[in-house]
Amino acid sequence: MGIQAVIFDLDGVIVSTDEYHFLAWKAIADREGIEFTREINEQLRGVSRMESLEILLRKAARPYSAEEKLALAADKNSRYRELLNRLSPADILPGVDHVIEELKLRGVRIAIGSSSKNTPIILEKIGLKDTFDAVADGNDIQNSKPDPEVFLVAAQKLGEDPAACVVVEDAYAGLEAAKRAGMKAVGVGFASGSPLADYAAPDLAHADLDQILALA
Ligand code: B16
Ligand code: MG
């Protein structure tokens, strides 16, 4: 049957919004007097907003109520949304445009599988709103990566068998989600060193599409 579809993670694969996530969380942590480093930030890759907050609060000196947590997450998101206003097509990561073009030429279907509830605004800002055959994001799911839900929803929206899908991810949590979905997994960027990756490359500009499509 072979690979029929490629499901791309968004943040860290198509576009780099990780610095904006970091800056928004850092502002919240500094205001609350909670230590928040770039190392801790790496643990938030691919993880949902509320789970990210729980990781950040592990360093807090006091417990936070459910209401306080919702307020912190909302504050982080409005800071993040403010930063997203800066995004443009120039922020699309190296190799992405070429890979998408090539996949379309070969008749391979493409989808987004992202934990982010901000996926629609990000795709619009970078000019890729109408590019993908399907989009599954944080608004479609109950459980975020490493749960396989978002990738299974993407395959379902595409009408493809999970075994015929390959996921491209920059997060360890995302690679685990892909494997649990029964899909092949390509690790790029931060996740290129993961043993879970069936194929790895520093970014999509250095990825060999023939090898990726031969993974099935
Ligand atoms: P939001 P991805 C993920 O996107 C990010 O990697 C992660 O850092 C973020 O917490 C999560 O989206 C939720 O984002 O607050 O915008 O809903 O990598 O799965 O595309
Ligand atoms: Mg990511």
JSON list of N, CA, C and O in Angstrom, two decimals, residues 103-143:
[
{"chain": "A", "resi": 103, "resn": "LEU", "atom": "N", "xyz": [5.20, 16.82, -2.52]},
{"chain": "A", "resi": 103, "resn": "LEU", "atom": "CA", "xyz": [4.19, 15.83, -2.11]},
{"chain": "A", "resi": 103, "resn": "LEU", "atom": "C", "xyz": [2.93, 15.98, -2.95]},
{"chain": "A", "resi": 103, "resn": "LEU", "atom": "O", "xyz": [2.32, 15.00, -3.38]},
{"chain": "A", "resi": 104, "resn": "LYS", "atom": "N", "xyz": [2.55, 17.23, -3.22]},
{"chain": "A", "resi": 104, "resn": "LYS", "atom": "CA", "xyz": [1.36, 17.47, -4.05]},
{"chain": "A", "resi": 104, "resn": "LYS", "atom": "C", "xyz": [1.58, 16.94, -5.46]},
{"chain": "A", "resi": 104, "resn": "LYS", "atom": "O", "xyz": [0.69, 16.31, -6.04]},
{"chain": "A", "resi": 105, "resn": "LEU", "atom": "N", "xyz": [2.78, 17.16, -6.00]},
{"chain": "A", "resi": 105, "resn": "LEU", "atom": "CA", "xyz": [3.10, 16.66, -7.35]},
{"chain": "A", "resi": 105, "resn": "LEU", "atom": "C", "xyz": [3.00, 15.14, -7.41]},
{"chain": "A", "resi": 105, "resn": "LEU", "atom": "O", "xyz": [2.57, 14.56, -8.40]},
{"chain": "A", "resi": 106, "resn": "ARG", "atom": "N", "xyz": [3.40, 14.49, -6.29]},
{"chain": "A", "resi": 106, "resn": "ARG", "atom": "CA", "xyz": [3.40, 13.02, -6.26]},
{"chain": "A", "resi": 106, "resn": "ARG", "atom": "C", "xyz": [2.04, 12.44, -5.87]},
{"chain": "A", "resi": 106, "resn": "ARG", "atom": "O", "xyz": [1.89, 11.23, -5.74]},
{"chain": "A", "resi": 107, "resn": "GLY", "atom": "N", "xyz": [1.07, 13.32, -5.58]},
{"chain": "A", "resi": 107, "resn": "GLY", "atom": "CA", "xyz": [-0.27, 12.84, -5.21]},
{"chain": "A", "resi": 107, "resn": "GLY", "atom": "C", "xyz": [-0.37, 12.32, -3.80]},
{"chain": "A", "resi": 107, "resn": "GLY", "atom": "O", "xyz": [-1.29, 11.57, -3.46]},
{"chain": "A", "resi": 108, "resn": "VAL", "atom": "N", "xyz": [0.60, 12.68, -2.94]},
{"chain": "A", "resi": 108, "resn": "VAL", "atom": "CA", "xyz": [0.56, 12.27, -1.53]},
{"chain": "A", "resi": 108, "resn": "VAL", "atom": "C", "xyz": [-0.26, 13.31, -0.77]},
{"chain": "A", "resi": 108, "resn": "VAL", "atom": "O", "xyz": [-0.06, 14.51, -0.95]},
{"chain": "A", "resi": 109, "resn": "ARG", "atom": "N", "xyz": [-1.19, 12.85, 0.07]},
{"chain": "A", "resi": 109, "resn": "ARG", "atom": "CA", "xyz": [-2.05, 13.80, 0.78]},
{"chain": "A", "resi": 109, "resn": "ARG", "atom": "C", "xyz": [-1.34, 14.34, 2.02]},
{"chain": "A", "resi": 109, "resn": "ARG", "atom": "O", "xyz": [-0.46, 13.68, 2.59]},
{"chain": "A", "resi": 110, "resn": "ILE", "atom": "N", "xyz": [-1.69, 15.55, 2.40]},
{"chain": "A", "resi": 110, "resn": "ILE", "atom": "CA", "xyz": [-0.98, 16.19, 3.51]},
{"chain": "A", "resi": 110, "resn": "ILE", "atom": "C", "xyz": [-1.98, 16.75, 4.54]},
{"chain": "A", "resi": 110, "resn": "ILE", "atom": "O", "xyz": [-3.06, 17.22, 4.19]},
{"chain": "A", "resi": 111, "resn": "ALA", "atom": "N", "xyz": [-1.56, 16.65, 5.82]},
{"chain": "A", "resi": 111, "resn": "ALA", "atom": "CA", "xyz": [-2.42, 17.14, 6.90]},
{"chain": "A", "resi": 111, "resn": "ALA", "atom": "C", "xyz": [-1.56, 17.76, 8.00]},
{"chain": "A", "resi": 111, "resn": "ALA", "atom": "O", "xyz": [-0.35, 17.55, 8.05]},
{"chain": "A", "resi": 112, "resn": "ILE", "atom": "N", "xyz": [-2.24, 18.52, 8.85]},
{"chain": "A", "resi": 112, "resn": "ILE", "atom": "CA", "xyz": [-1.62, 19.05, 10.07]},
{"chain": "A", "resi": 112, "resn": "ILE", "atom": "C", "xyz": [-2.14, 18.25, 11.25]},
{"chain": "A", "resi": 112, "resn": "ILE", "atom": "O", "xyz": [-3.34, 17.94, 11.33]},
{"chain": "A", "resi": 113, "resn": "GLY", "atom": "N", "xyz": [-1.24, 17.93, 12.20]},
{"chain": "A", "resi": 113, "resn": "GLY", "atom": "CA", "xyz": [-1.63, 17.29, 13.47]},
{"chain": "A", "resi": 113, "resn": "GLY", "atom": "C", "xyz": [-0.92, 18.03, 14.58]},
{"chain": "A", "resi": 113, "resn": "GLY", "atom": "O", "xyz": [0.23, 17.77, 14.89]},
{"chain": "A", "resi": 114, "resn": "SER", "atom": "N", "xyz": [-1.62, 19.01, 15.16]},
{"chain": "A", "resi": 114, "resn": "SER", "atom": "CA", "xyz": [-0.99, 19.90, 16.16]},
{"chain": "A", "resi": 114, "resn": "SER", "atom": "C", "xyz": [-1.79, 19.94, 17.45]},
{"chain": "A", "resi": 114, "resn": "SER", "atom": "O", "xyz": [-3.02, 19.90, 17.43]},
{"chain": "A", "resi": 115, "resn": "SER", "atom": "N", "xyz": [-1.07, 20.05, 18.57]},
{"chain": "A", "resi": 115, "resn": "SER", "atom": "CA", "xyz": [-1.74, 20.20, 19.87]},
{"chain": "A", "resi": 115, "resn": "SER", "atom": "C", "xyz": [-2.29, 21.61, 20.05]},
{"chain": "A", "resi": 115, "resn": "SER", "atom": "O", "xyz": [-3.04, 21.86, 20.99]},
{"chain": "A", "resi": 116, "resn": "SER", "atom": "N", "xyz": [-1.90, 22.52, 19.18]},
{"chain": "A", "resi": 116, "resn": "SER", "atom": "CA", "xyz": [-2.22, 23.93, 19.42]},
{"chain": "A", "resi": 116, "resn": "SER", "atom": "C", "xyz": [-3.64, 24.32, 19.04]},
{"chain": "A", "resi": 116, "resn": "SER", "atom": "O", "xyz": [-4.09, 24.06, 17.93]},
{"chain": "A", "resi": 117, "resn": "LYS", "atom": "N", "xyz": [-4.30, 24.99, 19.98]},
{"chain": "A", "resi": 117, "resn": "LYS", "atom": "CA", "xyz": [-5.64, 25.54, 19.70]},
{"chain": "A", "resi": 117, "resn": "LYS", "atom": "C", "xyz": [-5.52, 26.78, 18.83]},
{"chain": "A", "resi": 117, "resn": "LYS", "atom": "O", "xyz": [-6.51, 27.28, 18.31]},
{"chain": "A", "resi": 118, "resn": "ASN", "atom": "N", "xyz": [-4.32, 27.30, 18.68]},
{"chain": "A", "resi": 118, "resn": "ASN", "atom": "CA", "xyz": [-4.09, 28.49, 17.84]},
{"chain": "A", "resi": 118, "resn": "ASN", "atom": "C", "xyz": [-3.73, 28.12, 16.40]},
{"chain": "A", "resi": 118, "resn": "ASN", "atom": "O", "xyz": [-3.37, 29.00, 15.62]},
{"chain": "A", "resi": 119, "resn": "THR", "atom": "N", "xyz": [-3.85, 26.84, 16.05]},
{"chain": "A", "resi": 119, "resn": "THR", "atom": "CA", "xyz": [-3.50, 26.39, 14.70]},
{"chain": "A", "resi": 119, "resn": "THR", "atom": "C", "xyz": [-4.16, 27.22, 13.59]},
{"chain": "A", "resi": 119, "resn": "THR", "atom": "O", "xyz": [-3.46, 27.66, 12.66]},
{"chain": "A", "resi": 120, "resn": "PRO", "atom": "N", "xyz": [-5.49, 27.48, 13.65]},
{"chain": "A", "resi": 120, "resn": "PRO", "atom": "CA", "xyz": [-6.10, 28.24, 12.53]},
{"chain": "A", "resi": 120, "resn": "PRO", "atom": "C", "xyz": [-5.45, 29.61, 12.33]},
{"chain": "A", "resi": 120, "resn": "PRO", "atom": "O", "xyz": [-5.16, 29.98, 11.18]},
{"chain": "A", "resi": 121, "resn": "ILE", "atom": "N", "xyz": [-5.19, 30.34, 13.40]},
{"chain": "A", "resi": 121, "resn": "ILE", "atom": "CA", "xyz": [-4.61, 31.68, 13.25]},
{"chain": "A", "resi": 121, "resn": "ILE", "atom": "C", "xyz": [-3.17, 31.60, 12.74]},
{"chain": "A", "resi": 121, "resn": "ILE", "atom": "O", "xyz": [-2.75, 32.40, 11.90]},
{"chain": "A", "resi": 122, "resn": "ILE", "atom": "N", "xyz": [-2.42, 30.59, 13.21]},
{"chain": "A", "resi": 122, "resn": "ILE", "atom": "CA", "xyz": [-1.03, 30.43, 12.75]},
{"chain": "A", "resi": 122, "resn": "ILE", "atom": "C", "xyz": [-1.00, 30.12, 11.25]},
{"chain": "A", "resi": 122, "resn": "ILE", "atom": "O", "xyz": [-0.26, 30.75, 10.49]},
{"chain": "A", "resi": 123, "resn": "LEU", "atom": "N", "xyz": [-1.85, 29.18, 10.81]},
{"chain": "A", "resi": 123, "resn": "LEU", "atom": "CA", "xyz": [-1.87, 28.83, 9.38]},
{"chain": "A", "resi": 123, "resn": "LEU", "atom": "C", "xyz": [-2.27, 30.03, 8.53]},
{"chain": "A", "resi": 123, "resn": "LEU", "atom": "O", "xyz": [-1.72, 30.24, 7.45]},
{"chain": "A", "resi": 124, "resn": "GLU", "atom": "N", "xyz": [-3.18, 30.83, 9.05]},
{"chain": "A", "resi": 124, "resn": "GLU", "atom": "CA", "xyz": [-3.59, 32.01, 8.30]},
{"chain": "A", "resi": 124, "resn": "GLU", "atom": "C", "xyz": [-2.43, 33.01, 8.19]},
{"chain": "A", "resi": 124, "resn": "GLU", "atom": "O", "xyz": [-2.14, 33.52, 7.11]},
{"chain": "A", "resi": 125, "resn": "LYS", "atom": "N", "xyz": [-1.75, 33.25, 9.32]},
{"chain": "A", "resi": 125, "resn": "LYS", "atom": "CA", "xyz": [-0.65, 34.22, 9.35]},
{"chain": "A", "resi": 125, "resn": "LYS", "atom": "C", "xyz": [0.48, 33.85, 8.39]},
{"chain": "A", "resi": 125, "resn": "LYS", "atom": "O", "xyz": [1.14, 34.72, 7.82]},
{"chain": "A", "resi": 126, "resn": "ILE", "atom": "N", "xyz": [0.75, 32.53, 8.26]},
{"chain": "A", "resi": 126, "resn": "ILE", "atom": "CA", "xyz": [1.87, 32.13, 7.40]},
{"chain": "A", "resi": 126, "resn": "ILE", "atom": "C", "xyz": [1.41, 31.80, 5.97]},
{"chain": "A", "resi": 126, "resn": "ILE", "atom": "O", "xyz": [2.21, 31.32, 5.15]},
{"chain": "A", "resi": 127, "resn": "GLY", "atom": "N", "xyz": [0.15, 32.03, 5.68]},
{"chain": "A", "resi": 127, "resn": "GLY", "atom": "CA", "xyz": [-0.35, 31.87, 4.32]},
{"chain": "A", "resi": 127, "resn": "GLY", "atom": "C", "xyz": [-0.59, 30.42, 3.90]},
{"chain": "A", "resi": 127, "resn": "GLY", "atom": "O", "xyz": [-0.61, 30.13, 2.70]},
{"chain": "A", "resi": 128, "resn": "LEU", "atom": "N", "xyz": [-0.80, 29.51, 4.86]},
{"chain": "A", "resi": 128, "resn": "LEU", "atom": "CA", "xyz": [-1.01, 28.10, 4.50]},
{"chain": "A", "resi": 128, "resn": "LEU", "atom": "C", "xyz": [-2.41, 27.60, 4.90]},
{"chain": "A", "resi": 128, "resn": "LEU", "atom": "O", "xyz": [-2.62, 26.40, 5.06]},
{"chain": "A", "resi": 129, "resn": "LYS", "atom": "N", "xyz": [-3.32, 28.53, 5.05]},
{"chain": "A", "resi": 129, "resn": "LYS", "atom": "CA", "xyz": [-4.68, 28.19, 5.52]},
{"chain": "A", "resi": 129, "resn": "LYS", "atom": "C", "xyz": [-5.38, 27.16, 4.62]},
{"chain": "A", "resi": 129, "resn": "LYS", "atom": "O", "xyz": [-6.07, 26.28, 5.12]},
{"chain": "A", "resi": 130, "resn": "ASP", "atom": "N", "xyz": [-5.18, 27.28, 3.30]},
{"chain": "A", "resi": 130, "resn": "ASP", "atom": "CA", "xyz": [-5.90, 26.39, 2.37]},
{"chain": "A", "resi": 130, "resn": "ASP", "atom": "C", "xyz": [-5.00, 25.35, 1.73]},
{"chain": "A", "resi": 130, "resn": "ASP", "atom": "O", "xyz": [-5.34, 24.75, 0.72]},
{"chain": "A", "resi": 131, "resn": "THR", "atom": "N", "xyz": [-3.83, 25.13, 2.32]},
{"chain": "A", "resi": 131, "resn": "THR", "atom": "CA", "xyz": [-2.82, 24.25, 1.72]},
{"chain": "A", "resi": 131, "resn": "THR", "atom": "C", "xyz": [-3.05, 22.76, 2.00]},
{"chain": "A", "resi": 131, "resn": "THR", "atom": "O", "xyz": [-2.76, 21.92, 1.16]},
{"chain": "A", "resi": 132, "resn": "PHE", "atom": "N", "xyz": [-3.55, 22.46, 3.20]},
{"chain": "A", "resi": 132, "resn": "PHE", "atom": "CA", "xyz": [-3.59, 21.06, 3.65]},
{"chain": "A", "resi": 132, "resn": "PHE", "atom": "C", "xyz": [-4.93, 20.39, 3.33]},
{"chain": "A", "resi": 132, "resn": "PHE", "atom": "O", "xyz": [-5.98, 21.04, 3.32]},
{"chain": "A", "resi": 133, "resn": "ASP", "atom": "N", "xyz": [-4.88, 19.06, 3.09]},
{"chain": "A", "resi": 133, "resn": "ASP", "atom": "CA", "xyz": [-6.11, 18.32, 2.81]},
{"chain": "A", "resi": 133, "resn": "ASP", "atom": "C", "xyz": [-6.94, 18.14, 4.08]},
{"chain": "A", "resi": 133, "resn": "ASP", "atom": "O", "xyz": [-8.15, 17.93, 3.99]},
{"chain": "A", "resi": 134, "resn": "ALA", "atom": "N", "xyz": [-6.28, 18.20, 5.25]},
{"chain": "A", "resi": 134, "resn": "ALA", "atom": "CA", "xyz": [-7.00, 18.09, 6.52]},
{"chain": "A", "resi": 134, "resn": "ALA", "atom": "C", "xyz": [-6.18, 18.76, 7.62]},
{"chain": "A", "resi": 134, "resn": "ALA", "atom": "O", "xyz": [-4.95, 18.79, 7.55]},
{"chain": "A", "resi": 135, "resn": "VAL", "atom": "N", "xyz": [-6.89, 19.29, 8.60]},
{"chain": "A", "resi": 135, "resn": "VAL", "atom": "CA", "xyz": [-6.22, 19.89, 9.76]},
{"chain": "A", "resi": 135, "resn": "VAL", "atom": "C", "xyz": [-6.85, 19.31, 11.03]},
{"chain": "A", "resi": 135, "resn": "VAL", "atom": "O", "xyz": [-8.06, 19.39, 11.22]},
{"chain": "A", "resi": 136, "resn": "ALA", "atom": "N", "xyz": [-6.03, 18.69, 11.88]},
{"chain": "A", "resi": 136, "resn": "ALA", "atom": "CA", "xyz": [-6.48, 18.22, 13.20]},
{"chain": "A", "resi": 136, "resn": "ALA", "atom": "C", "xyz": [-5.65, 19.00, 14.21]},
{"chain": "A", "resi": 136, "resn": "ALA", "atom": "O", "xyz": [-4.42, 19.06, 14.11]},
{"chain": "A", "resi": 137, "resn": "ASP", "atom": "N", "xyz": [-6.32, 19.64, 15.17]},
{"chain": "A", "resi": 137, "resn": "ASP", "atom": "CA", "xyz": [-5.55, 20.45, 16.13]},
{"chain": "A", "resi": 137, "resn": "ASP", "atom": "C", "xyz": [-6.13, 20.36, 17.54]},
{"chain": "A", "resi": 137, "resn": "ASP", "atom": "O", "xyz": [-7.03, 19.54, 17.79]},
{"chain": "A", "resi": 138, "resn": "GLY", "atom": "N", "xyz": [-5.61, 21.19, 18.42]},
{"chain": "A", "resi": 138, "resn": "GLY", "atom": "CA", "xyz": [-6.01, 21.16, 19.83]},
{"chain": "A", "resi": 138, "resn": "GLY", "atom": "C", "xyz": [-7.49, 21.36, 20.06]},
{"chain": "A", "resi": 138, "resn": "GLY", "atom": "O", "xyz": [-8.00, 21.01, 21.13]},
{"chain": "A", "resi": 139, "resn": "ASN", "atom": "N", "xyz": [-8.18, 21.92, 19.06]},
{"chain": "A", "resi": 139, "resn": "ASN", "atom": "CA", "xyz": [-9.63, 22.13, 19.20]},
{"chain": "A", "resi": 139, "resn": "ASN", "atom": "C", "xyz": [-10.43, 20.86, 18.93]},
{"chain": "A", "resi": 139, "resn": "ASN", "atom": "O", "xyz": [-11.63, 20.81, 19.20]},
{"chain": "A", "resi": 140, "resn": "ASP", "atom": "N", "xyz": [-9.77, 19.83, 18.37]},
{"chain": "A", "resi": 140, "resn": "ASP", "atom": "CA", "xyz": [-10.47, 18.60, 17.97]},
{"chain": "A", "resi": 140, "resn": "ASP", "atom": "C", "xyz": [-10.32, 17.47, 18.99]},
{"chain": "A", "resi": 140, "resn": "ASP", "atom": "O", "xyz": [-10.89, 16.40, 18.79]},
{"chain": "A", "resi": 141, "resn": "ILE", "atom": "N", "xyz": [-9.46, 17.67, 19.99]},
{"chain": "A", "resi": 141, "resn": "ILE", "atom": "CA", "xyz": [-9.06, 16.51, 20.81]},
{"chain": "A", "resi": 141, "resn": "ILE", "atom": "C", "xyz": [-9.28, 16.71, 22.31]},
{"chain": "A", "resi": 141, "resn": "ILE", "atom": "O", "xyz": [-9.35, 17.84, 22.80]},
{"chain": "A", "resi": 142, "resn": "GLN", "atom": "N", "xyz": [-9.36, 15.58, 23.01]},
{"chain": "A", "resi": 142, "resn": "GLN", "atom": "CA", "xyz": [-9.46, 15.58, 24.48]},
{"chain": "A", "resi": 142, "resn": "GLN", "atom": "C", "xyz": [-8.09, 15.36, 25.10]},
{"chain": "A", "resi": 142, "resn": "GLN", "atom": "O", "xyz": [-7.81, 15.85, 26.19]},
{"chain": "A", "resi": 143, "resn": "ASN", "atom": "N", "xyz": [-7.25, 14.58, 24.43]},
{"chain": "A", "resi": 143, "resn": "ASN", "atom": "CA", "xyz": [-5.96, 14.18, 25.00]},
{"chain": "A", "resi": 143, "resn": "ASN", "atom": "C", "xyz": [-4.82, 14.62, 24.09]},
{"chain": "A", "resi": 143, "resn": "ASN", "atom": "O", "xyz": [-4.82, 14.30, 22.91]}
]
